[in-house]
XYZ file of C-alpha atoms in Angstrom:
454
model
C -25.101 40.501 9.421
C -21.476 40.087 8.240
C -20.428 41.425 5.196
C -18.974 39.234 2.144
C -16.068 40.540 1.510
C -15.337 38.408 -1.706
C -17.876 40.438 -3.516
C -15.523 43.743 -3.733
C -13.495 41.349 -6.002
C -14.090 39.890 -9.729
C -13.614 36.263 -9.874
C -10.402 35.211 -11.691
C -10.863 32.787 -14.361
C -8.042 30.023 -15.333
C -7.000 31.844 -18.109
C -6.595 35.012 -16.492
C -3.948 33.264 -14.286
C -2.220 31.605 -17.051
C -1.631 35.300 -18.648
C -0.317 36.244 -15.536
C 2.424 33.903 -14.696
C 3.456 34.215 -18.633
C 3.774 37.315 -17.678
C 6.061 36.727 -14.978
C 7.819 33.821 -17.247
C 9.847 37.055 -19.026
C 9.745 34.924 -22.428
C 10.317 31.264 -21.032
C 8.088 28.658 -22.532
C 4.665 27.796 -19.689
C 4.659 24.195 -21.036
C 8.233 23.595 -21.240
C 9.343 25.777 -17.708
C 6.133 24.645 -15.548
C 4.132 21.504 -16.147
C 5.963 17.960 -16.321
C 4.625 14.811 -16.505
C 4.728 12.136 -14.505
C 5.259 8.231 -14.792
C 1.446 7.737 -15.289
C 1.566 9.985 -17.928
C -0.711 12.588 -15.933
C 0.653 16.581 -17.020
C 0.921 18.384 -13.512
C -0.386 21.952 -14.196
C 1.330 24.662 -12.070
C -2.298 25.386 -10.653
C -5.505 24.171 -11.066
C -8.994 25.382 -10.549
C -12.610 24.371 -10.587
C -12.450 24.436 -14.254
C -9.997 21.138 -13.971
C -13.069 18.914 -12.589
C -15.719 18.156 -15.123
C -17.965 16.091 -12.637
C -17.988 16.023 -8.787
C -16.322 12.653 -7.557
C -18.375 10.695 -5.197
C -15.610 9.233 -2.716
C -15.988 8.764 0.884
C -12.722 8.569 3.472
C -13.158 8.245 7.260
C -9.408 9.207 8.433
C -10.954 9.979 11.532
C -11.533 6.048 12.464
C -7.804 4.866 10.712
C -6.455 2.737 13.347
C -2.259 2.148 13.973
C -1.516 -1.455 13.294
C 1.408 -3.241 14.907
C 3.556 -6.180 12.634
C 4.228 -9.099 14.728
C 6.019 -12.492 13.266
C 5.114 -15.450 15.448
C 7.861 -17.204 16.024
C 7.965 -17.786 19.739
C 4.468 -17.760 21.145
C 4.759 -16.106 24.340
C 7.177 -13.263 23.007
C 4.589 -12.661 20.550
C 1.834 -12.577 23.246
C 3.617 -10.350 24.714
C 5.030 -7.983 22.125
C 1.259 -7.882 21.149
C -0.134 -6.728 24.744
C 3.045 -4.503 24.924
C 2.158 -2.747 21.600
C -1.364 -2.428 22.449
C -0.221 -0.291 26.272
C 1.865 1.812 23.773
C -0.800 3.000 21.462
C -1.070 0.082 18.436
C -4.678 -0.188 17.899
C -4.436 -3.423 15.529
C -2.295 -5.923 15.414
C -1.099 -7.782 11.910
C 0.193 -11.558 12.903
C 2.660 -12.976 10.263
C 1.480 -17.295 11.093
C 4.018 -19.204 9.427
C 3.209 -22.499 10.338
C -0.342 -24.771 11.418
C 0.958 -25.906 14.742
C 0.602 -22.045 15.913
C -1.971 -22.366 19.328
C -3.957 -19.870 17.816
C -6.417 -19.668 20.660
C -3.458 -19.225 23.412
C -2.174 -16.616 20.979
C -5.178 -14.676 21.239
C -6.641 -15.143 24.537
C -4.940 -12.333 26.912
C -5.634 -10.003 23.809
C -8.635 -7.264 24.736
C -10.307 -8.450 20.915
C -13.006 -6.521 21.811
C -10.569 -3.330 21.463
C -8.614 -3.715 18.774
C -8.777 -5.702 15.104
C -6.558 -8.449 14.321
C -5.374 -9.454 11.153
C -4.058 -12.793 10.094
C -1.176 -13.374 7.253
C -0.666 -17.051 6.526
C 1.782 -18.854 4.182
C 0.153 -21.773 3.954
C -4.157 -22.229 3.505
C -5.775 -24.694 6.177
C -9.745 -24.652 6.585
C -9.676 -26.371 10.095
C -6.850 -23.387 11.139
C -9.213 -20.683 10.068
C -12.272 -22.235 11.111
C -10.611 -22.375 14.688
C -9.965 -18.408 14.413
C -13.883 -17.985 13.225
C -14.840 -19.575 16.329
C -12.936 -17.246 18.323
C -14.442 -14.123 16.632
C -17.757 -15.383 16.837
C -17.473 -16.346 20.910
C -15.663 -12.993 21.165
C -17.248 -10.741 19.016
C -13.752 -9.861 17.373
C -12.733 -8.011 14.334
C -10.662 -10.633 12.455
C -9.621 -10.085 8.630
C -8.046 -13.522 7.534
C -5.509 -12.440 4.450
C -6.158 -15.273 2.166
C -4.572 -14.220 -1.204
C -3.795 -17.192 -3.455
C -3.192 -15.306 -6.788
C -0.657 -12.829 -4.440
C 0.500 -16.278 -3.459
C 0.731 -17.262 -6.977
C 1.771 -13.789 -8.118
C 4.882 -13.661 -5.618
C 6.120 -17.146 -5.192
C 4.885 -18.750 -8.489
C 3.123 -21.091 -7.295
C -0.269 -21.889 -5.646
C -0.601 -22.781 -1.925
C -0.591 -26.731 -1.132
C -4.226 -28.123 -0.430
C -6.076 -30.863 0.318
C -8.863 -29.643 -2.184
C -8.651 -29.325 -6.034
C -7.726 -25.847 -5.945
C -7.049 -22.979 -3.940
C -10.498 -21.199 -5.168
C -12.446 -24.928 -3.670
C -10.468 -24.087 -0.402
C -11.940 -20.341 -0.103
C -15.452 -21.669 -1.526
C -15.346 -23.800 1.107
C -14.517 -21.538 3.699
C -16.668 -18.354 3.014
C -19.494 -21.016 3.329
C -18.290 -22.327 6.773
C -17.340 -19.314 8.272
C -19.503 -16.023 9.209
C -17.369 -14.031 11.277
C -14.036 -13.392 9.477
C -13.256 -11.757 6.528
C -11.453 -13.882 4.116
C -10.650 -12.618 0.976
C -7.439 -10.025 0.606
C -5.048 -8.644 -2.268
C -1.575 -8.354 -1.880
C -1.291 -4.982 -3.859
C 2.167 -4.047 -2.197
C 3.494 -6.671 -4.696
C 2.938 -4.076 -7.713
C 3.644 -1.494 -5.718
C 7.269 -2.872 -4.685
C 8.281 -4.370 -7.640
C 7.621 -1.045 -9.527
C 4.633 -0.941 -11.258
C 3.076 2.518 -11.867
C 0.276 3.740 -9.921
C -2.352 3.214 -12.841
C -1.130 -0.454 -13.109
C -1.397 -0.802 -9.290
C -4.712 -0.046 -9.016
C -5.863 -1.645 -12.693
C -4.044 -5.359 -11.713
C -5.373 -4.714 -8.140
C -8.763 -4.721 -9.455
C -8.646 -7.019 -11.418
C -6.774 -9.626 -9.496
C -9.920 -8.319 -6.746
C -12.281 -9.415 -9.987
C -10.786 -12.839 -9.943
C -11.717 -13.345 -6.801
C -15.329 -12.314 -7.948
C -15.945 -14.530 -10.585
C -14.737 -17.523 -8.507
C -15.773 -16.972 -5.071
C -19.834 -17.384 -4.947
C -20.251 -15.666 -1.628
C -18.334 -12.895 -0.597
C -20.235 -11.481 1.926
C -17.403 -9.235 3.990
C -15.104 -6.817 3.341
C -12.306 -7.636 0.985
C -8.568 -6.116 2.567
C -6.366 -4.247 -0.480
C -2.646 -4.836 1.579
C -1.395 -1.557 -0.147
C 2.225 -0.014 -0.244
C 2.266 4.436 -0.950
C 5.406 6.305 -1.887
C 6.949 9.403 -1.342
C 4.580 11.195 -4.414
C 2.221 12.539 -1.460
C -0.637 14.206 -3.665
C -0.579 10.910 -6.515
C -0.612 8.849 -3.332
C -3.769 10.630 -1.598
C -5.488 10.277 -5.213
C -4.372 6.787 -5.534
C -6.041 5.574 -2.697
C -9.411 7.509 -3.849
C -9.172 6.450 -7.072
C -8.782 2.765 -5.492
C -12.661 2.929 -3.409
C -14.123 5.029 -6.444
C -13.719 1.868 -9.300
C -13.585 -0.877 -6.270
C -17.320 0.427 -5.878
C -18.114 0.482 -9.326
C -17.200 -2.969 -9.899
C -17.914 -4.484 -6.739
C -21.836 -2.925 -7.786
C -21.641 -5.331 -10.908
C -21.293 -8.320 -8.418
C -24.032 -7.381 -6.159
C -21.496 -6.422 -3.559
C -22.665 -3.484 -1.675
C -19.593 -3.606 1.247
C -16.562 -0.653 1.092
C -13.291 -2.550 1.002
C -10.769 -2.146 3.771
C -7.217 -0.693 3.346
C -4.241 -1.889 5.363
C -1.702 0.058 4.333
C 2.139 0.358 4.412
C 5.077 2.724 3.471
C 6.723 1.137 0.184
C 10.324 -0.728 0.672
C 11.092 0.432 -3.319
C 12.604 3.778 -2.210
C 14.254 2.771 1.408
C 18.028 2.891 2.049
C 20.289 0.798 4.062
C 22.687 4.200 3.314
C 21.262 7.488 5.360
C 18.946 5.470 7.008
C 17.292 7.950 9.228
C 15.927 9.792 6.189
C 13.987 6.725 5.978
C 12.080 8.095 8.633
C 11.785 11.430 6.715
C 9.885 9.088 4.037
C 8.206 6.589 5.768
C 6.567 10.022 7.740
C 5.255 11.349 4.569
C 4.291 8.182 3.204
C 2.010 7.526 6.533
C 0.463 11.355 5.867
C -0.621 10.186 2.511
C -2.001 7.378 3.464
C -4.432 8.845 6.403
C -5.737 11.518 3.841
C -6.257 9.307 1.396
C -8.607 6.986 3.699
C -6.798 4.294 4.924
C -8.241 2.163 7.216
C -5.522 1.091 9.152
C -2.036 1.775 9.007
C 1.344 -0.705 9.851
C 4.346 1.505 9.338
C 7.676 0.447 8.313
C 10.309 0.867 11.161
C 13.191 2.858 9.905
C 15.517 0.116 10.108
C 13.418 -2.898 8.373
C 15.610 -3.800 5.868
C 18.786 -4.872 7.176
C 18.141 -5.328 11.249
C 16.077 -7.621 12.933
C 12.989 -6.750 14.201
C 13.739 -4.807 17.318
C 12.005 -2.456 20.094
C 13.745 0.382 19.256
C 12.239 0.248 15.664
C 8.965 -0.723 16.180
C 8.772 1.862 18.788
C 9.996 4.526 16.485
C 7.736 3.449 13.692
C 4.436 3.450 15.958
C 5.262 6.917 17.618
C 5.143 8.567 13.734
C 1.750 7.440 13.884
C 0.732 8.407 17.949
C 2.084 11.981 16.233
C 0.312 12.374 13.433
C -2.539 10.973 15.206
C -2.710 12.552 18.612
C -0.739 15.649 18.297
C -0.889 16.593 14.310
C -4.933 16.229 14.525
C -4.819 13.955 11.411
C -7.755 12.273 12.710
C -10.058 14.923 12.863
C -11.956 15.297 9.433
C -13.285 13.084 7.328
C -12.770 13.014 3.823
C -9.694 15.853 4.175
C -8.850 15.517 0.882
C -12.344 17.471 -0.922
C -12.303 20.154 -2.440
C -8.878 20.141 -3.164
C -8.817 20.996 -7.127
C -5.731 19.545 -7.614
C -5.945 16.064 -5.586
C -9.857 15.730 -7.384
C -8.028 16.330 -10.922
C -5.340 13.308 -9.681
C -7.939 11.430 -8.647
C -10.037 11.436 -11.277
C -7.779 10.881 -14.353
C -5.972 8.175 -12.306
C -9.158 6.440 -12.343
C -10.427 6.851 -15.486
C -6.507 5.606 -16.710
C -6.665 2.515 -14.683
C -10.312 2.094 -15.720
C -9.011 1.837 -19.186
C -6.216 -0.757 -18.135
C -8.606 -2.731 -15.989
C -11.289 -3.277 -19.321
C -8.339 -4.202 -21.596
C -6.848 -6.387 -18.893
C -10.719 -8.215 -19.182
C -10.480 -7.905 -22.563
C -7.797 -10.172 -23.315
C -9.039 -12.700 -20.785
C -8.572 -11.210 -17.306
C -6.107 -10.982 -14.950
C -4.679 -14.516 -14.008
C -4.623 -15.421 -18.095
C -2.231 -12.424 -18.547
C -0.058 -13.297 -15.092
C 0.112 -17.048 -16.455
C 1.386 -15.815 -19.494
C 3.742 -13.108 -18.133
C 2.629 -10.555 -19.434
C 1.787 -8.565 -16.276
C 5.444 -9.185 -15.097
C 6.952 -7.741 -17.965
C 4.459 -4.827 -18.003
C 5.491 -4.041 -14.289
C 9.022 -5.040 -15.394
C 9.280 -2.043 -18.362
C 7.840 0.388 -15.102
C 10.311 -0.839 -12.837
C 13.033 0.115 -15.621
C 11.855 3.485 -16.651
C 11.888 4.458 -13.108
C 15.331 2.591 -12.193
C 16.749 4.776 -14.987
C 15.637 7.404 -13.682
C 17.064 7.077 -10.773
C 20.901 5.565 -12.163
C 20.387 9.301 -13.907
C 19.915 10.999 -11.260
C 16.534 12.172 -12.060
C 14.740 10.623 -9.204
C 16.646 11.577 -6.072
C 17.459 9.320 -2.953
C 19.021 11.886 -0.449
C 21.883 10.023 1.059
C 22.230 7.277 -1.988
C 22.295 9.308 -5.356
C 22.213 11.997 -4.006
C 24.651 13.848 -1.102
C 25.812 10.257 -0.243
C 27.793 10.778 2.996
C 30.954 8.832 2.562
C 31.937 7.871 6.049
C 28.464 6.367 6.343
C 29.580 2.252 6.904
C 27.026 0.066 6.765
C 29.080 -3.692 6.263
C 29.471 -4.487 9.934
C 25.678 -3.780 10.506
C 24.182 -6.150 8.334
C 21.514 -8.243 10.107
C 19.182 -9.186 6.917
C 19.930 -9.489 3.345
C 19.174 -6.298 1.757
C 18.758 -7.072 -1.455
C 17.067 -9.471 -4.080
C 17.090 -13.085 -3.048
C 17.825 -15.907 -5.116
C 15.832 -18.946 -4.020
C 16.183 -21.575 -6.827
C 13.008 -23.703 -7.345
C 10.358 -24.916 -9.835
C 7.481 -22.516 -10.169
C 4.560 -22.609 -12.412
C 5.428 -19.098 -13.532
C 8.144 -16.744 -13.255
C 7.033 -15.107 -9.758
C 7.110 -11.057 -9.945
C 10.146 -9.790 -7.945
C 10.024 -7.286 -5.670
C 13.126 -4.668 -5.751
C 14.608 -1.440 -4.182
C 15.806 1.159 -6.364
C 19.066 1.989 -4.430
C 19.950 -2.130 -4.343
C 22.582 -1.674 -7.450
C 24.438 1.166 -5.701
C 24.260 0.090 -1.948
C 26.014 -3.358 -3.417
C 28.430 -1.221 -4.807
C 29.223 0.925 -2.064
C 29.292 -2.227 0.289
C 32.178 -3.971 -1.814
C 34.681 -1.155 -0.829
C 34.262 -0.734 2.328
């Protein structure tokens, strides 16, 4: 019988430690030299132990089944087709189609596809009920896994205004539709929006949910999974517990509702912290940003090619951004365990007072008459807004580093004569019924800067 060699040793209590690395400090302050706190106004301890958790969190991640999703904008039908057949031979496992317009042959689009292999999901900017009704049919006849991204408060929440429809509203349209349809999911939240424009991880997951509870009170059957399009960061362990966080309170209020299905997580590395400056070190970010997002249970996975923000999409990119994920995947082993993130003191302390800070936000938000009230009223944009500026100064400081931008900028870099796409914040004049929330890099300022001398 082997021996347990733990017993020749006294456990070693919290406080034990703490003596310890005083010890060690020589006279420098613990509080002051070693813990810090962060935007969400968390304190990160230098350690933690089992004496951080006071309960055992209940959270279930399957990295083992995340899947790598492919971004394809259909602008010309058979390049699409075949971009999408292409991906699939080169490891994409889902494929997210960006439909901008109703005269898209949705069931040529789909019909070389093996649907019976991979999941598709749908991004509209517009809301038809004959359109999706068409792509129902397919799923049903095909047995596909379809996930139809129907968002009108993102819609309402980006643009500032609702999507045009025949019926009264945009909630009639999706009444309508999860009573039509049976094989598509229907109903999705455009957290990326929060995310991008700089909200802080408790307010991402608080207006998440309750823009999700919206959708709750007004939709009477919502019988399959709802999608959470989320955006993760560079702050690896806050970005593993954000996503738990996320499916811990999306259960416990999806419960109240009599909804008994797990939502679904397509997730994406953030644009916030990207750089048109250094660029390759966006791959450095959009690497870790794709590790945090496996261990923290996404479902599936679209990463951000490298070069996103100022070339066109391109085969080079794409093919760059989907072999992070073959790695991690095939040769890095992250799909091995399930739920890799237990028993990790420190991630289950994150986790835990993430939720129980965004629970907070989330009943005030109800409180003061939910979450649409407060975005008519603007009072969630100027609560992401006063986020957006505490971590913009940050970064004008030099407290939050971009390598490359703010930090070890390399001054031969030249970026002016490889411009494809608008970098920055675009001004697109028109009446809105609110003041839409804007979505904003925090290197923008200094990249505009840099660009007007060379």
């Amino acid at each position: 019988m082997a021996k347990n060699l733990f017993e020749d040793f006294s456990p070693v209590s919290a406080k034990l430690w703490k003596q310890k690395i005083q010890f060690e400090l020589k006279g420098a302050d613990y509080n002051e030299t070693l813990i810090w706190n962060s935007p969400e106004d968390i304190k990160v301890k230098p350690f933690y132990d089992k004496e951080d958790l006071s309960k055992k969190l209940s959270v279930t991640t399957k990295a083992s089944q995340f899947r790598i999703c492919q971004n394809i904008f259909v602008f010309d039908l058979e390049k699409s087709i075949t971009k999408a057949l292409d991906s699939i031979n080169r490891g994409a496992e889902s494929i997210r189609f960006n439909i901008p317009e109703k005269t898209v042959d949705i069931a040529k689009l789909l019909e070389k596809l093996p649907l019976e292999k991979i999941t598709v999901y749908f991004h509209f900017n517009f809301i038809s009920i004959d359109f999706v009704k068409k792509i129902d049919a397919i799923a049903k006849e095909k047995k596909a896994t379809i996930y139809c991204l129907l968002d009108p408060i993102g819609q309402l929440a980006k643009e500032g205004n609702w999507y045009n429809t025949p019926e009264k509203s945009n909630f009639d349209t999706l009444n309508i539709l999860t009573k039509e349809t049976q094989s598509l999911s229907l109903i999705s939240i455009n957290s990326g929006l929060y995310q991008n424009a700089g909200a802080s991880m408790v307010q991402q997951i608080a207006y998440s949910l309750a823009h999700a509870n919206e959708y709750f009170n007004r939709i009477s059957d919502i019988n399959q999974p709802i999608v959470f399009q989320i955006s993760v960061g560079s702050n690896y362990f806050f970005e593993i517990a954000k996503l738990r966080a996320f499916r811990i309170l999306f259960k416990t209020i999806a419960k109240e509702y009599n909804h008994n299905l797990d939502c679904h997580f397509l997730v994406t590395p953030t644009k916030r912290n990207k750089t048109i400056y250094d660029y390759n070190v966006n791959m450095l970010r959009t690497t870790t940003e794709c590790m945090g997002a496996i261990l923290g249970g996404a479902d599936a996975i679209a990463n951000l090619p490298y070069d996103a923000l100022y070339h066109k999409d391109n085969e080079f990119g794409d093919r760059i951004a989907r072999n992070q994920l073959l790695v991690l995947k095939n040769e890095s082993y992250f799909d091995k365990v399930d739920n890799p993130a237990d028993g990790s003191y420190y991630i289950e302390s994150l986790t835990q007072q993430l939720a129980e800070k965004a629970l907070l936000l989330f009943k005030n938000i109800e409180a003061n008459g939910g979450f649409l009230k407060q975005l008519n009223e603007g009072v969630i944009k100027r609560k992401i807004q006063e986020s957006a500026d505490a971590e913009q100064n940050l970064f004008d400081s030099g407290k939050e580093t971009l390598l490359g931008t703010n930090k070890y900028p390399n001054p031969n870099d030249k970026m002016k004569e490889d411009l494809e796409l608008f970098p920055f914040v675009k001004i697109k004049p028109r009446k809105t019924l609110i003041t839409p929330i804007i979505e904003k890099r925090l290197a923008e300022k200094m990249e505009q800067e840099r660009l007007s001398k060379e």
